[in-house]
Coordinates of C-alpha atoms and ligand atoms in Angstrom, one line a residue:
M1 CA 15.4 -22.9 34.7
L2 CA 12.3 -23.7 37.1
I3 CA 9.7 -21.3 38.0
K4 CA 10.4 -19.7 41.2
R5 CA 7.8 -20.1 43.3
S6 CA 8.6 -21.8 46.8
F7 CA 6.0 -24.6 47.7
P8 CA 7.6 -27.9 49.0
C9 CA 7.8 -31.0 46.9
F10 CA 4.9 -33.7 47.1
A11 CA 7.7 -36.2 49.0
C12 CA 8.1 -34.1 51.8
R13 CA 4.5 -32.4 52.5
P14 CA 3.1 -32.1 55.9
T15 CA 0.1 -35.1 56.2
L16 CA -3.3 -33.6 55.1
S17 CA -6.8 -34.0 55.8
A18 CA -8.9 -36.8 54.1
A19 CA -10.6 -34.1 51.8
G20 CA -6.7 -32.5 51.7
N21 CA -5.5 -36.3 50.7
Q22 CA -8.6 -36.6 47.6
R23 CA -7.5 -33.1 46.3
K24 CA -4.0 -34.0 46.3
L25 CA -4.5 -37.3 44.8
K26 CA -6.7 -35.9 42.3
L27 CA -3.9 -33.5 41.4
M28 CA -0.8 -35.6 41.9
A29 CA 0.9 -36.5 38.1
S30 CA 0.6 -40.6 38.2
E31 CA 3.6 -42.5 37.8
K32 CA 2.2 -43.0 34.5
Q33 CA 1.8 -39.6 33.7
R34 CA 5.6 -38.6 34.9
S35 CA 7.4 -41.6 33.3
L36 CA 5.3 -40.9 30.0
L37 CA 6.1 -36.9 29.9
L38 CA 9.8 -38.2 30.5
E39 CA 10.3 -41.2 28.1
S40 CA 8.8 -38.6 25.1
A41 CA 10.6 -35.4 26.0
S42 CA 13.5 -37.7 25.8
R43 CA 13.1 -37.5 22.1
F44 CA 13.5 -33.8 21.8
P45 CA 16.1 -32.4 23.4
I46 CA 16.6 -28.9 23.7
P47 CA 19.5 -27.3 21.3
P48 CA 22.6 -26.2 23.2
G49 CA 23.1 -22.7 23.6
V50 CA 19.8 -21.7 22.8
R51 CA 17.3 -19.9 24.5
F52 CA 13.7 -19.4 23.3
S53 CA 11.4 -16.5 24.3
Y54 CA 7.5 -16.6 23.6
G55 CA 8.3 -13.2 22.0
T56 CA 5.5 -10.8 20.0
A57 CA 3.7 -13.5 18.6
G58 CA 5.0 -17.0 20.0
F59 CA 8.1 -19.0 19.8
R60 CA 9.8 -18.2 16.7
S61 CA 13.3 -19.4 15.4
D62 CA 15.0 -21.4 12.5
G63 CA 12.8 -24.1 12.0
L64 CA 15.8 -26.6 12.3
I65 CA 16.4 -25.9 16.1
L66 CA 12.3 -25.8 16.6
G67 CA 11.8 -29.3 17.5
S68 CA 12.0 -29.1 21.4
T69 CA 9.9 -26.0 21.6
V70 CA 7.5 -27.2 19.6
F71 CA 7.0 -30.7 21.8
R72 CA 6.9 -28.6 25.2
A73 CA 4.4 -25.8 23.3
G74 CA 2.2 -29.1 22.4
V75 CA 2.7 -30.1 26.2
L76 CA 1.5 -26.6 27.3
A77 CA -1.3 -26.5 24.9
A78 CA -2.5 -29.6 26.7
L79 CA -2.6 -28.7 29.9
R80 CA -3.6 -24.9 28.8
S81 CA -7.0 -27.3 27.8
I82 CA -7.0 -29.1 30.5
K83 CA -7.0 -25.9 33.1
T84 CA -9.5 -23.9 30.9
G85 CA -11.8 -26.8 30.0
H86 CA -12.0 -26.3 26.3
A87 CA -10.2 -26.4 23.2
I88 CA -7.0 -24.7 22.6
G89 CA -5.4 -23.8 18.9
L90 CA -1.8 -24.5 18.4
M91 CA -0.6 -23.1 15.0
I92 CA 2.9 -23.8 13.7
T93 CA 3.6 -20.8 11.4
A94 CA 6.6 -17.9 11.3
S95 CA 3.9 -15.4 9.5
H96 CA 6.2 -13.1 7.8
N97 CA 9.9 -14.4 8.3
P98 CA 11.8 -16.2 5.9
I99 CA 11.1 -19.5 4.4
F100 CA 13.0 -21.5 6.5
D101 CA 12.2 -19.7 9.9
N102 CA 8.9 -21.7 12.0
G103 CA 7.2 -20.9 15.1
V104 CA 4.7 -21.9 17.2
K105 CA 1.7 -19.9 19.2
I106 CA -1.4 -21.3 21.1
A107 CA -4.7 -19.8 20.8
D108 CA -6.8 -19.6 24.2
P109 CA -10.6 -20.8 23.7
D110 CA -11.7 -17.5 23.0
G111 CA -9.2 -17.6 19.6
G112 CA -7.3 -14.6 20.9
M113 CA -3.7 -14.9 22.0
M114 CA -2.8 -17.2 24.8
T115 CA -3.0 -15.3 28.0
Q116 CA -0.2 -13.2 28.5
K117 CA -0.2 -14.8 31.9
W118 CA 1.2 -18.1 30.8
E119 CA 4.0 -16.9 29.3
P120 CA 6.8 -17.0 31.9
F121 CA 5.5 -20.7 32.1
A122 CA 6.0 -21.3 28.4
D123 CA 9.6 -19.7 28.4
A124 CA 10.4 -21.9 31.2
L125 CA 8.9 -24.8 29.6
A126 CA 10.8 -24.0 26.1
N127 CA 13.9 -23.6 28.0
A128 CA 14.2 -26.4 30.9
P129 CA 17.5 -28.0 30.3
D130 CA 16.4 -31.7 30.2
P131 CA 13.3 -34.3 30.8
Q132 CA 13.5 -34.3 34.8
H133 CA 13.9 -30.6 34.6
L134 CA 10.7 -30.6 32.5
L135 CA 8.9 -32.7 34.3
D136 CA 9.0 -31.0 37.6
L137 CA 8.1 -28.0 36.3
V138 CA 5.3 -29.1 34.8
V139 CA 4.3 -30.6 38.0
Q140 CA 4.9 -27.6 40.1
F141 CA 3.2 -25.5 37.8
A142 CA 0.2 -28.0 37.7
E143 CA 0.2 -28.4 41.8
E144 CA -0.2 -24.5 41.6
E145 CA -2.8 -24.1 38.9
N146 CA -5.0 -26.7 40.2
I147 CA -4.3 -28.5 36.9
P148 CA -4.9 -32.6 37.4
L149 CA -2.6 -34.8 36.2
C150 CA -3.8 -38.3 37.1
G151 CA -5.1 -38.8 33.6
T152 CA -8.7 -38.2 34.6
Q153 CA -9.5 -34.9 32.7
S154 CA -9.7 -34.6 28.9
A155 CA -8.1 -32.1 26.3
E156 CA -8.5 -30.9 23.3
V157 CA -5.9 -29.2 20.9
L158 CA -6.6 -28.1 17.7
L159 CA -3.7 -28.4 15.3
G160 CA -2.7 -25.9 11.8
R161 CA 0.3 -25.0 10.2
D162 CA 1.1 -23.1 6.6
T163 CA 3.2 -23.9 4.1
R164 CA 6.3 -24.2 5.5
P165 CA 8.9 -27.0 4.3
S166 CA 9.5 -27.6 8.4
G167 CA 6.0 -27.1 9.1
E168 CA 4.8 -30.7 8.7
S169 CA 7.1 -32.7 10.8
L170 CA 6.8 -29.8 13.8
L171 CA 3.0 -30.3 13.3
E172 CA 3.7 -34.1 14.2
T173 CA 5.9 -33.0 16.8
A174 CA 3.5 -31.0 18.6
K175 CA 1.3 -33.8 18.6
Q176 CA 3.9 -35.9 20.5
G177 CA 3.7 -33.0 23.0
I178 CA -0.1 -33.2 23.4
N179 CA 0.0 -37.0 23.4
A180 CA 2.7 -36.8 26.3
I181 CA -0.3 -35.3 28.7
I182 CA -2.6 -38.4 29.4
G183 CA -5.8 -37.4 28.2
A184 CA -5.1 -35.2 25.6
V185 CA -6.2 -35.7 22.3
A186 CA -4.6 -33.6 19.2
V187 CA -7.2 -32.8 16.2
D188 CA -4.9 -32.2 13.1
M189 CA -6.5 -29.5 10.6
G190 CA -4.3 -29.4 8.2
I191 CA -3.0 -26.5 6.6
L192 CA -5.0 -23.6 7.3
T193 CA -4.2 -19.5 7.4
T194 CA -3.3 -18.4 11.3
P195 CA -6.8 -16.4 11.6
Q196 CA -8.8 -19.7 10.1
L197 CA -7.3 -21.5 13.1
H198 CA -7.9 -18.9 15.8
W199 CA -11.6 -18.6 14.2
I200 CA -12.2 -22.3 14.4
V201 CA -11.2 -22.6 17.7
R202 CA -13.6 -19.7 18.6
S203 CA -15.9 -21.3 17.1
R204 CA -15.8 -24.7 18.5
N205 CA -15.7 -23.4 21.8
K206 CA -18.8 -20.9 21.5
G207 CA -20.6 -23.8 20.0
T208 CA -21.2 -22.7 16.7
K209 CA -20.1 -24.3 13.2
A210 CA -16.4 -24.4 12.9
S211 CA -15.2 -26.7 9.6
E212 CA -12.8 -24.6 7.4
F213 CA -16.1 -24.8 5.1
D214 CA -18.1 -22.8 7.7
Y215 CA -15.3 -20.3 8.1
Y216 CA -15.8 -19.9 4.1
A217 CA -19.9 -20.1 4.1
Q218 CA -20.1 -17.5 7.3
L219 CA -17.5 -14.9 5.6
S220 CA -19.4 -15.4 1.9
K221 CA -22.9 -15.3 3.5
S222 CA -21.8 -12.0 5.3
F223 CA -20.1 -10.3 2.7
G224 CA -22.8 -10.8 0.4
C225 CA -25.4 -8.9 2.9
L226 CA -23.0 -6.1 3.0
I227 CA -23.1 -6.0 -0.9
D228 CA -26.6 -6.2 -1.1
L229 CA -27.1 -3.3 1.2
I230 CA -24.8 -1.0 -1.2
P231 CA -27.3 2.4 -1.3
E232 CA -28.9 2.6 -4.9
N233 CA -27.6 5.9 -5.5
I234 CA -23.8 4.9 -5.1
V235 CA -22.1 4.7 -8.4
K236 CA -19.2 1.8 -8.6
S237 CA -16.3 3.2 -9.0
E238 CA -15.6 2.0 -13.1
A239 CA -11.7 2.5 -12.2
D240 CA -11.4 -0.4 -10.5
P241 CA -13.4 -3.4 -11.7
K242 CA -11.6 -5.9 -9.6
V243 CA -8.8 -6.5 -6.8
L244 CA -5.2 -8.1 -7.7
V245 CA -4.0 -9.7 -4.5
D246 CA -0.6 -10.9 -3.5
G247 CA -0.6 -14.2 -1.8
A248 CA 3.3 -13.9 -0.5
N249 CA 3.5 -17.4 -2.2
G250 CA 1.9 -18.8 0.9
V251 CA -1.4 -20.2 2.4
G252 CA -3.4 -17.4 2.1
G253 CA -3.4 -17.3 -1.6
E254 CA -4.7 -21.1 -1.5
K255 CA -7.4 -20.2 0.7
L256 CA -8.6 -16.8 -0.9
E257 CA -8.8 -19.4 -4.0
E258 CA -10.9 -21.4 -2.1
L259 CA -13.4 -18.8 -0.5
K260 CA -13.8 -16.9 -4.0
K261 CA -15.7 -20.0 -5.2
M262 CA -18.2 -18.8 -2.6
L263 CA -18.6 -15.2 -3.4
K264 CA -20.5 -13.4 -5.9
G265 CA -19.9 -9.5 -6.3
L266 CA -16.3 -9.4 -6.2
D267 CA -14.3 -10.2 -8.7
I268 CA -10.6 -11.3 -7.4
E269 CA -7.1 -12.1 -9.3
V270 CA -4.7 -13.8 -6.7
R271 CA -1.2 -14.1 -7.9
N272 CA 2.2 -15.3 -5.6
S273 CA 0.1 -17.9 -4.8
G274 CA 3.3 -20.2 -4.4
K275 CA 2.1 -22.5 -7.1
K276 CA 4.2 -21.4 -9.8
G277 CA 7.3 -21.7 -7.9
G278 CA 8.1 -18.5 -5.7
V279 CA 9.4 -18.6 -2.8
L280 CA 7.1 -17.4 0.8
N281 CA 7.7 -13.9 1.6
D282 CA 10.4 -13.4 -0.3
G283 CA 9.8 -10.5 -2.7
V284 CA 6.3 -10.8 -1.8
G285 CA 4.1 -10.6 1.0
A286 CA 2.2 -7.8 3.0
D287 CA 5.9 -7.6 5.5
Y288 CA 7.7 -6.8 2.4
V289 CA 5.7 -4.4 0.9
Q290 CA 4.9 -2.2 4.1
K291 CA 8.8 -2.2 5.1
E292 CA 10.1 -1.7 1.7
K293 CA 7.0 0.5 -0.1
V294 CA 7.7 -1.3 -3.5
A295 CA 5.4 -3.6 -5.4
P296 CA 5.7 -7.3 -4.9
S297 CA 6.8 -9.4 -7.7
S298 CA 4.2 -10.2 -10.7
F299 CA 3.4 -6.4 -10.1
G300 CA 4.5 -3.7 -12.1
S301 CA 3.8 -1.3 -14.7
N302 CA 1.1 -2.9 -16.2
E303 CA -1.2 -2.7 -12.6
M304 CA -0.9 0.8 -12.7
G305 CA -3.8 2.7 -11.3
L306 CA -5.5 -0.7 -10.1
R307 CA -6.8 -2.0 -6.7
C308 CA -4.0 -4.4 -5.4
A309 CA -3.7 -5.6 -1.9
S310 CA -1.2 -7.8 -0.4
L311 CA -1.3 -11.0 2.5
D312 CA 1.2 -12.0 4.6
G313 CA 2.9 -15.3 4.8
D314 CA 0.2 -16.6 7.5
A315 CA -2.7 -14.3 5.7
D316 CA -3.3 -12.4 9.1
R317 CA -2.1 -9.3 7.7
L318 CA -3.4 -7.1 5.1
V319 CA -2.3 -3.7 3.3
Y320 CA -3.4 -2.3 0.1
F321 CA -1.4 -0.6 -2.9
H322 CA -2.0 1.0 -6.2
V323 CA 1.2 0.8 -8.5
L324 CA 2.3 4.9 -9.2
S325 CA 4.9 5.1 -11.6
A326 CA 5.6 2.3 -14.8
S327 CA 9.5 3.2 -14.1
D328 CA 10.4 2.2 -10.5
N329 CA 7.5 0.3 -9.3
S330 CA 6.8 2.6 -6.7
I331 CA 3.7 2.3 -4.8
D332 CA 1.3 4.1 -2.9
L333 CA 0.9 2.1 0.2
I334 CA -2.6 2.0 1.8
D335 CA -1.4 0.5 5.3
G336 CA -3.0 -0.9 8.3
D337 CA -3.5 2.6 9.4
K338 CA -5.5 3.5 6.8
I339 CA -7.4 0.6 6.6
L340 CA -8.9 1.2 10.3
S341 CA -9.8 4.8 9.5
L342 CA -11.4 3.6 6.6
F343 CA -13.5 1.1 9.2
A344 CA -13.6 4.1 11.3
V345 CA -15.4 5.9 8.6
F346 CA -17.9 2.9 7.8
I347 CA -18.8 2.1 11.5
K348 CA -19.1 5.7 12.6
E349 CA -21.2 6.2 9.9
Q350 CA -23.8 3.2 10.5
L351 CA -23.8 3.8 14.4
S352 CA -24.8 7.7 13.1
I353 CA -27.8 6.5 10.8
L354 CA -28.9 3.8 13.9
N355 CA -29.0 6.6 15.9
R356 CA -30.5 9.4 13.7
N357 CA -34.3 10.2 15.0
E358 CA -36.4 10.6 11.7
N359 CA -39.3 11.7 13.1
D360 CA -38.0 13.3 15.9
D361 CA -40.3 11.3 18.3
V362 CA -38.9 10.1 21.6
F363 CA -36.6 6.7 21.1
N364 CA -34.0 5.1 22.5
S365 CA -31.1 5.2 21.0
L366 CA -28.5 2.6 21.1
P367 CA -25.4 4.3 22.2
A368 CA -21.9 2.4 21.5
R369 CA -18.3 3.3 23.0
L370 CA -16.4 3.0 19.8
G371 CA -12.5 2.9 20.6
I372 CA -9.2 3.2 18.4
V373 CA -6.4 0.9 19.2
Q374 CA -2.5 2.1 17.6
T375 CA 0.8 1.3 18.8
A376 CA 4.3 3.6 18.4
Y377 CA 3.9 2.4 14.5
A378 CA 1.1 4.2 13.3
N379 CA 1.8 7.2 11.2
G380 CA 0.8 10.5 13.3
A381 CA -1.3 11.6 10.4
S382 CA -3.4 8.6 10.7
T383 CA -3.9 9.3 14.9
D384 CA -4.4 13.0 14.0
Y385 CA -7.6 11.9 11.5
L386 CA -9.1 9.6 13.5
K387 CA -9.0 12.1 16.6
Q388 CA -10.2 14.7 14.3
M389 CA -13.3 12.6 13.8
G390 CA -13.5 12.8 17.3
L391 CA -12.8 9.4 17.6
E392 CA -11.0 7.9 21.1
V393 CA -7.6 6.8 20.0
V394 CA -5.5 4.9 22.6
F395 CA -2.2 3.5 22.3
T396 CA -0.5 0.3 23.5
P397 CA 3.0 -1.6 22.9
T398 CA 3.8 -3.4 19.7
G399 CA 2.0 -7.1 19.2
V400 CA -1.7 -8.3 18.7
K401 CA -1.8 -10.0 22.1
H402 CA -1.9 -6.4 23.3
L403 CA -3.8 -4.7 21.1
H404 CA -6.9 -7.1 21.1
K405 CA -6.7 -7.1 24.8
K406 CA -7.6 -3.1 24.8
A407 CA -10.0 -3.1 22.0
A408 CA -12.0 -5.9 23.9
E409 CA -12.8 -3.0 26.4
Y410 CA -15.3 -0.7 24.0
D411 CA -18.4 -1.5 22.9
I412 CA -17.0 -1.6 19.4
G413 CA -13.1 -1.6 19.4
I414 CA -11.0 -1.5 16.0
Y415 CA -7.5 -2.2 16.3
F416 CA -4.6 -1.7 13.7
E417 CA -1.0 -2.1 13.4
A418 CA 0.7 0.1 10.6
N419 CA 2.0 -3.4 8.8
G420 CA -1.4 -4.8 8.0
H421 CA -2.8 -6.7 11.9
G422 CA -6.1 -5.5 12.8
T423 CA -9.6 -6.5 13.4
I424 CA -12.8 -5.2 15.1
I425 CA -14.1 -6.6 17.9
F426 CA -18.2 -6.3 19.4
S427 CA -18.6 -6.7 22.8
E428 CA -21.1 -9.7 23.4
E429 CA -23.5 -7.3 25.1
F430 CA -23.6 -4.8 22.5
L431 CA -24.3 -7.5 19.7
S432 CA -27.2 -8.7 22.0
L433 CA -29.0 -5.3 22.2
L434 CA -27.9 -4.7 18.6
Y435 CA -29.4 -7.5 17.7
A436 CA -32.6 -6.8 19.3
R437 CA -32.7 -3.2 18.1
S438 CA -32.7 -5.0 14.2
D439 CA -35.6 -7.4 15.3
E440 CA -37.5 -4.6 16.5
L441 CA -36.7 -2.4 13.8
S442 CA -37.7 -4.9 10.9
I443 CA -41.1 -4.6 12.6
S444 CA -41.2 -0.9 13.0
M445 CA -39.5 0.2 10.4
A446 CA -38.4 -2.4 8.0
G447 CA -36.5 -1.4 5.2
S448 CA -35.5 2.3 6.9
E449 CA -32.2 3.6 6.8
R450 CA -32.0 2.8 10.8
H451 CA -32.8 -0.8 9.9
K452 CA -30.3 -1.4 7.1
A453 CA -27.5 0.2 9.5
A454 CA -28.3 -2.4 12.0
V455 CA -28.5 -5.2 9.6
R456 CA -25.3 -3.8 8.3
L457 CA -23.0 -3.6 11.8
L458 CA -24.3 -7.2 12.1
A459 CA -22.9 -8.5 8.5
V460 CA -19.7 -6.6 9.8
S461 CA -19.6 -8.8 13.0
Q462 CA -20.0 -11.9 11.0
L463 CA -17.6 -10.8 8.4
I464 CA -14.8 -9.6 10.5
N465 CA -12.8 -12.4 12.3
Q466 CA -13.0 -11.4 15.7
A467 CA -11.1 -14.2 17.2
V468 CA -7.7 -12.1 15.4
G469 CA -6.5 -10.3 12.7
D470 CA -7.6 -11.9 9.2
A471 CA -6.3 -10.6 5.7
L472 CA -9.1 -13.0 3.8
S473 CA -12.1 -11.3 6.3
G474 CA -10.2 -7.9 6.1
L475 CA -9.9 -7.9 2.2
L476 CA -14.0 -8.8 2.2
L477 CA -15.0 -5.7 4.7
V478 CA -12.4 -3.1 2.4
E479 CA -14.1 -4.1 -0.8
A480 CA -17.7 -4.5 1.1
V481 CA -17.1 -0.9 2.6
L482 CA -15.5 0.6 -0.3
S483 CA -18.4 -0.1 -2.7
Y484 CA -20.7 1.1 -0.3
M485 CA -18.9 4.6 -0.1
G486 CA -18.6 4.0 -4.3
W487 CA -14.5 5.1 -3.8
S488 CA -11.8 3.7 -5.7
I489 CA -8.1 2.6 -4.0
G490 CA -7.5 6.5 -5.1
R491 CA -10.1 8.1 -3.2
W492 CA -9.6 6.0 -0.3
S493 CA -6.0 6.9 0.1
Q494 CA -6.9 10.8 0.1
L495 CA -8.5 10.1 3.4
Y496 CA -5.3 11.8 5.0
A497 CA -1.7 12.4 3.3
D498 CA 0.7 9.8 5.7
L499 CA 3.9 11.6 6.9
P500 CA 7.1 10.3 5.5
S501 CA 8.5 7.5 7.5
R502 CA 11.1 5.0 7.6
Q503 CA 12.0 1.9 9.1
L504 CA 15.2 0.3 9.7
K505 CA 16.3 -3.2 10.8
V506 CA 19.6 -3.2 12.8
K507 CA 21.5 -6.3 13.3
V508 CA 22.8 -6.0 16.7
A509 CA 24.9 -8.6 18.9
D510 CA 22.0 -8.8 21.9
R511 CA 18.9 -6.8 20.9
N512 CA 17.8 -7.6 24.4
A513 CA 20.1 -4.9 25.6
V514 CA 17.1 -2.5 24.4
V515 CA 14.8 -1.9 27.0
T516 CA 12.0 0.2 26.6
A517 CA 8.9 1.6 28.4
N518 CA 5.5 3.9 27.7
A519 CA 4.0 1.6 24.8
E520 CA 7.9 1.2 23.7
T521 CA 8.1 4.9 22.4
E522 CA 11.1 5.4 25.1
V523 CA 14.2 3.7 26.0
V524 CA 14.8 2.9 29.7
Q525 CA 17.9 1.2 28.8
P526 CA 21.0 1.7 27.8
V527 CA 21.0 4.6 29.9
G528 CA 21.2 8.0 28.1
L529 CA 20.3 6.7 24.4
Q530 CA 16.9 8.2 24.6
K531 CA 18.3 11.8 25.1
L532 CA 20.3 11.6 22.3
I533 CA 17.2 10.0 20.1
D534 CA 15.6 13.4 21.5
T535 CA 18.2 15.5 20.7
E536 CA 18.6 14.0 17.1
T537 CA 14.5 13.9 16.9
A538 CA 14.3 18.0 17.8
K539 CA 16.1 18.3 14.7
Y540 CA 13.3 17.7 12.5
P541 CA 10.1 19.5 11.7
R542 CA 7.2 17.0 13.0
G543 CA 9.8 14.5 13.4
R544 CA 9.2 11.5 15.5
C545 CA 11.3 8.6 16.2
F546 CA 11.7 4.9 18.2
I547 CA 13.7 1.9 18.6
R548 CA 13.0 -1.2 20.0
P549 CA 14.2 -5.2 19.9
S550 CA 11.9 -7.0 17.3
G551 CA 10.1 -9.8 19.0
T552 CA 10.1 -11.9 15.9
E553 CA 13.7 -11.1 14.2
D554 CA 17.0 -11.3 15.4
I555 CA 17.2 -7.3 15.3
V556 CA 16.6 -3.9 16.6
R557 CA 13.7 -1.8 15.1
V558 CA 14.0 1.9 14.1
Y559 CA 11.5 3.9 13.2
A560 CA 10.9 7.5 12.1
E561 CA 8.7 10.0 10.6
A562 CA 9.4 13.3 9.4
S563 CA 7.9 16.1 7.1
T564 CA 9.9 15.0 4.3
Q565 CA 11.0 11.9 3.3
E566 CA 14.8 12.7 3.1
A567 CA 14.6 14.3 6.3
A568 CA 13.0 10.5 7.7
D569 CA 15.7 8.8 5.9
R570 CA 18.0 11.1 7.7
L571 CA 16.6 10.5 11.4
A572 CA 15.9 7.5 10.8
N573 CA 20.3 6.8 9.9
S574 CA 21.1 9.2 12.3
V575 CA 19.6 6.8 15.6
M576 CA 20.7 3.8 13.9
Q577 CA 24.1 5.2 14.1
L578 CA 23.2 6.0 18.2
V579 CA 22.1 2.2 17.9
Y580 CA 25.3 1.3 16.9
Q581 CA 27.4 3.4 19.4
F582 CA 25.1 2.3 22.3
L583 CA 25.5 -1.8 21.6
D584 CA 28.0 -4.0 20.3
F585 CA 27.4 -3.9 17.0
T586 CA 27.9 -6.5 14.1
N587 CA 27.8 -3.3 11.9
S588 CA 25.6 -3.9 9.5
H589 CA 22.3 -3.4 9.2
V590 CA 19.5 -5.6 7.1
Ligands
LIG1 C1 7.2 -3.0 13.2 C2 6.5 -4.6 13.3 O1 6.0 -4.7 12.0 N1 6.2 -5.6 14.1 C3 5.5 -6.4 14.1 C4 6.6 -7.7 14.5 O2 6.7 -7.7 15.8 P1 8.2 -6.9 16.0 O3 8.7 -7.5 17.8 O4 8.6 -5.7 15.8 O5 9.1 -8.5 15.3 O6 5.7 -9.1 14.4 C5 4.4 -8.8 14.9 C6 4.0 -10.4 14.5 O7 3.2 -10.5 13.8 C7 3.7 -7.9 14.7 O8 2.6 -7.7 15.8 C8 4.2 -6.6 15.0 O9 3.5 -5.5 14.6
LIG2 MG1 1.4 -13.1 10.2

């Protein structure tokens, strides 16, 4: 499928002025570039009968059929680097998906997800039926985006992968896609967590230290700063001397062991690190814990009452939990909504201290527009709690790319999805004002509570990974805030009581037959389905329910909330039946 844009091909373009000719020559793909791309692409033919889509978090499918897509993602990343003039990231991962899936996602120069404006081109590239169509697409797009393809431009793509079996060969394939664009250089960063790659790309383009070691150094130093600023009167909760972390048998466990070596003031025990034969994301990991609401493997009655955390397969999601019962491994889940709420309480308090006028004299406060971003999956009780705190809460569709973009509109934007994706973003403008205020206070009121609050906020901006949600940096910030508050995990959990909820994965023939609107809270296709969902929902006190097609798995997701677990379960199941009635189904739900 070619990009639907109407402009003449080169052969038939009218004659141009000398300047116009110069520009065209500069843009034209050289013969060498054309033949290189044709020849390289011919080595990675697209599998028949498959359609790829740059979904919620990049391309994702069975790792065995991803070669052509990963090659083309390499081409895409090289073009993106030429266009932006900066280093771009390319990560081979399928995050929380089962081990034999894999995926590829692009990190933009600011470390965030690739701009959504390029997603249609990404889809067209991935689905170009043959090398000639691929070449035509690239040449057309380069012309329209003024991307010179005559080999005069340099491009740099930083590559990373998680620990999946297909990752090593797919990373080599991505390199071939990058090298198919003359002047593009592939820098293999090896096995990383997804957030590490995003952080390295962001740091590289900001001109700050950008190695994996620098990542550990920055996180450990800023964590230490927050620990040093714990108020003397805070009694550390003796109930929780350490934190046990489920590494999802993935890359996060291995990297957390590295980070631990540089940490002081925190006792971390990593389990399910993948070293003892456990299978990635299988009965372990943040997605499993958050969706099933049970303890992961190697956590059980011996861990009752202890503070436990779970990372997902590429360590960009974090949830906490504590084991409630010795008999059935039931847990009290502390999901992304509660992590968000903990951070919001802390940030709000520091801003209030920073702007407290202790001497009643005239002073200029440092106002900050603090914004909270959630999705429809956020538990209703969390939204009520945040609003009762007087915070501005807004909603976006699912997917970090949507929340991150919205959070960037604030001086301080905090976003989390219920599943544990999330981070805190500080605007450059606010940070420069905060640095200036901290410097002023270090002279006029050194060691005052206001000065400490400014330093804490700056330490948070260094500790939290502002490029993308990061389970390791999030873990450290949670630990630092709990220490500052003197809270146990039980006290944290009592911030508010979650409304009972249930999520179901429903297998249907074509999940994309479901089309939603209004931040995915309403079904517009199939027509009539939303009305029946509303009728079902109205039967339950505090009932809320919505469905949407997954962008990472071949399923339709059903989410239901109600005043009791039994009601939430019944609502979810009755809406699942409606999904079957309206959609051609395979009669099973996973
Ligand atoms: C309900 C749910 O957990 N959805 C997840 C999941 O997206 P889906 O499009 O729902 O499959 O994976 C995304 C990427 O990790 C994450 O951003 C999102 O929150
Ligand atoms: Mg992930």
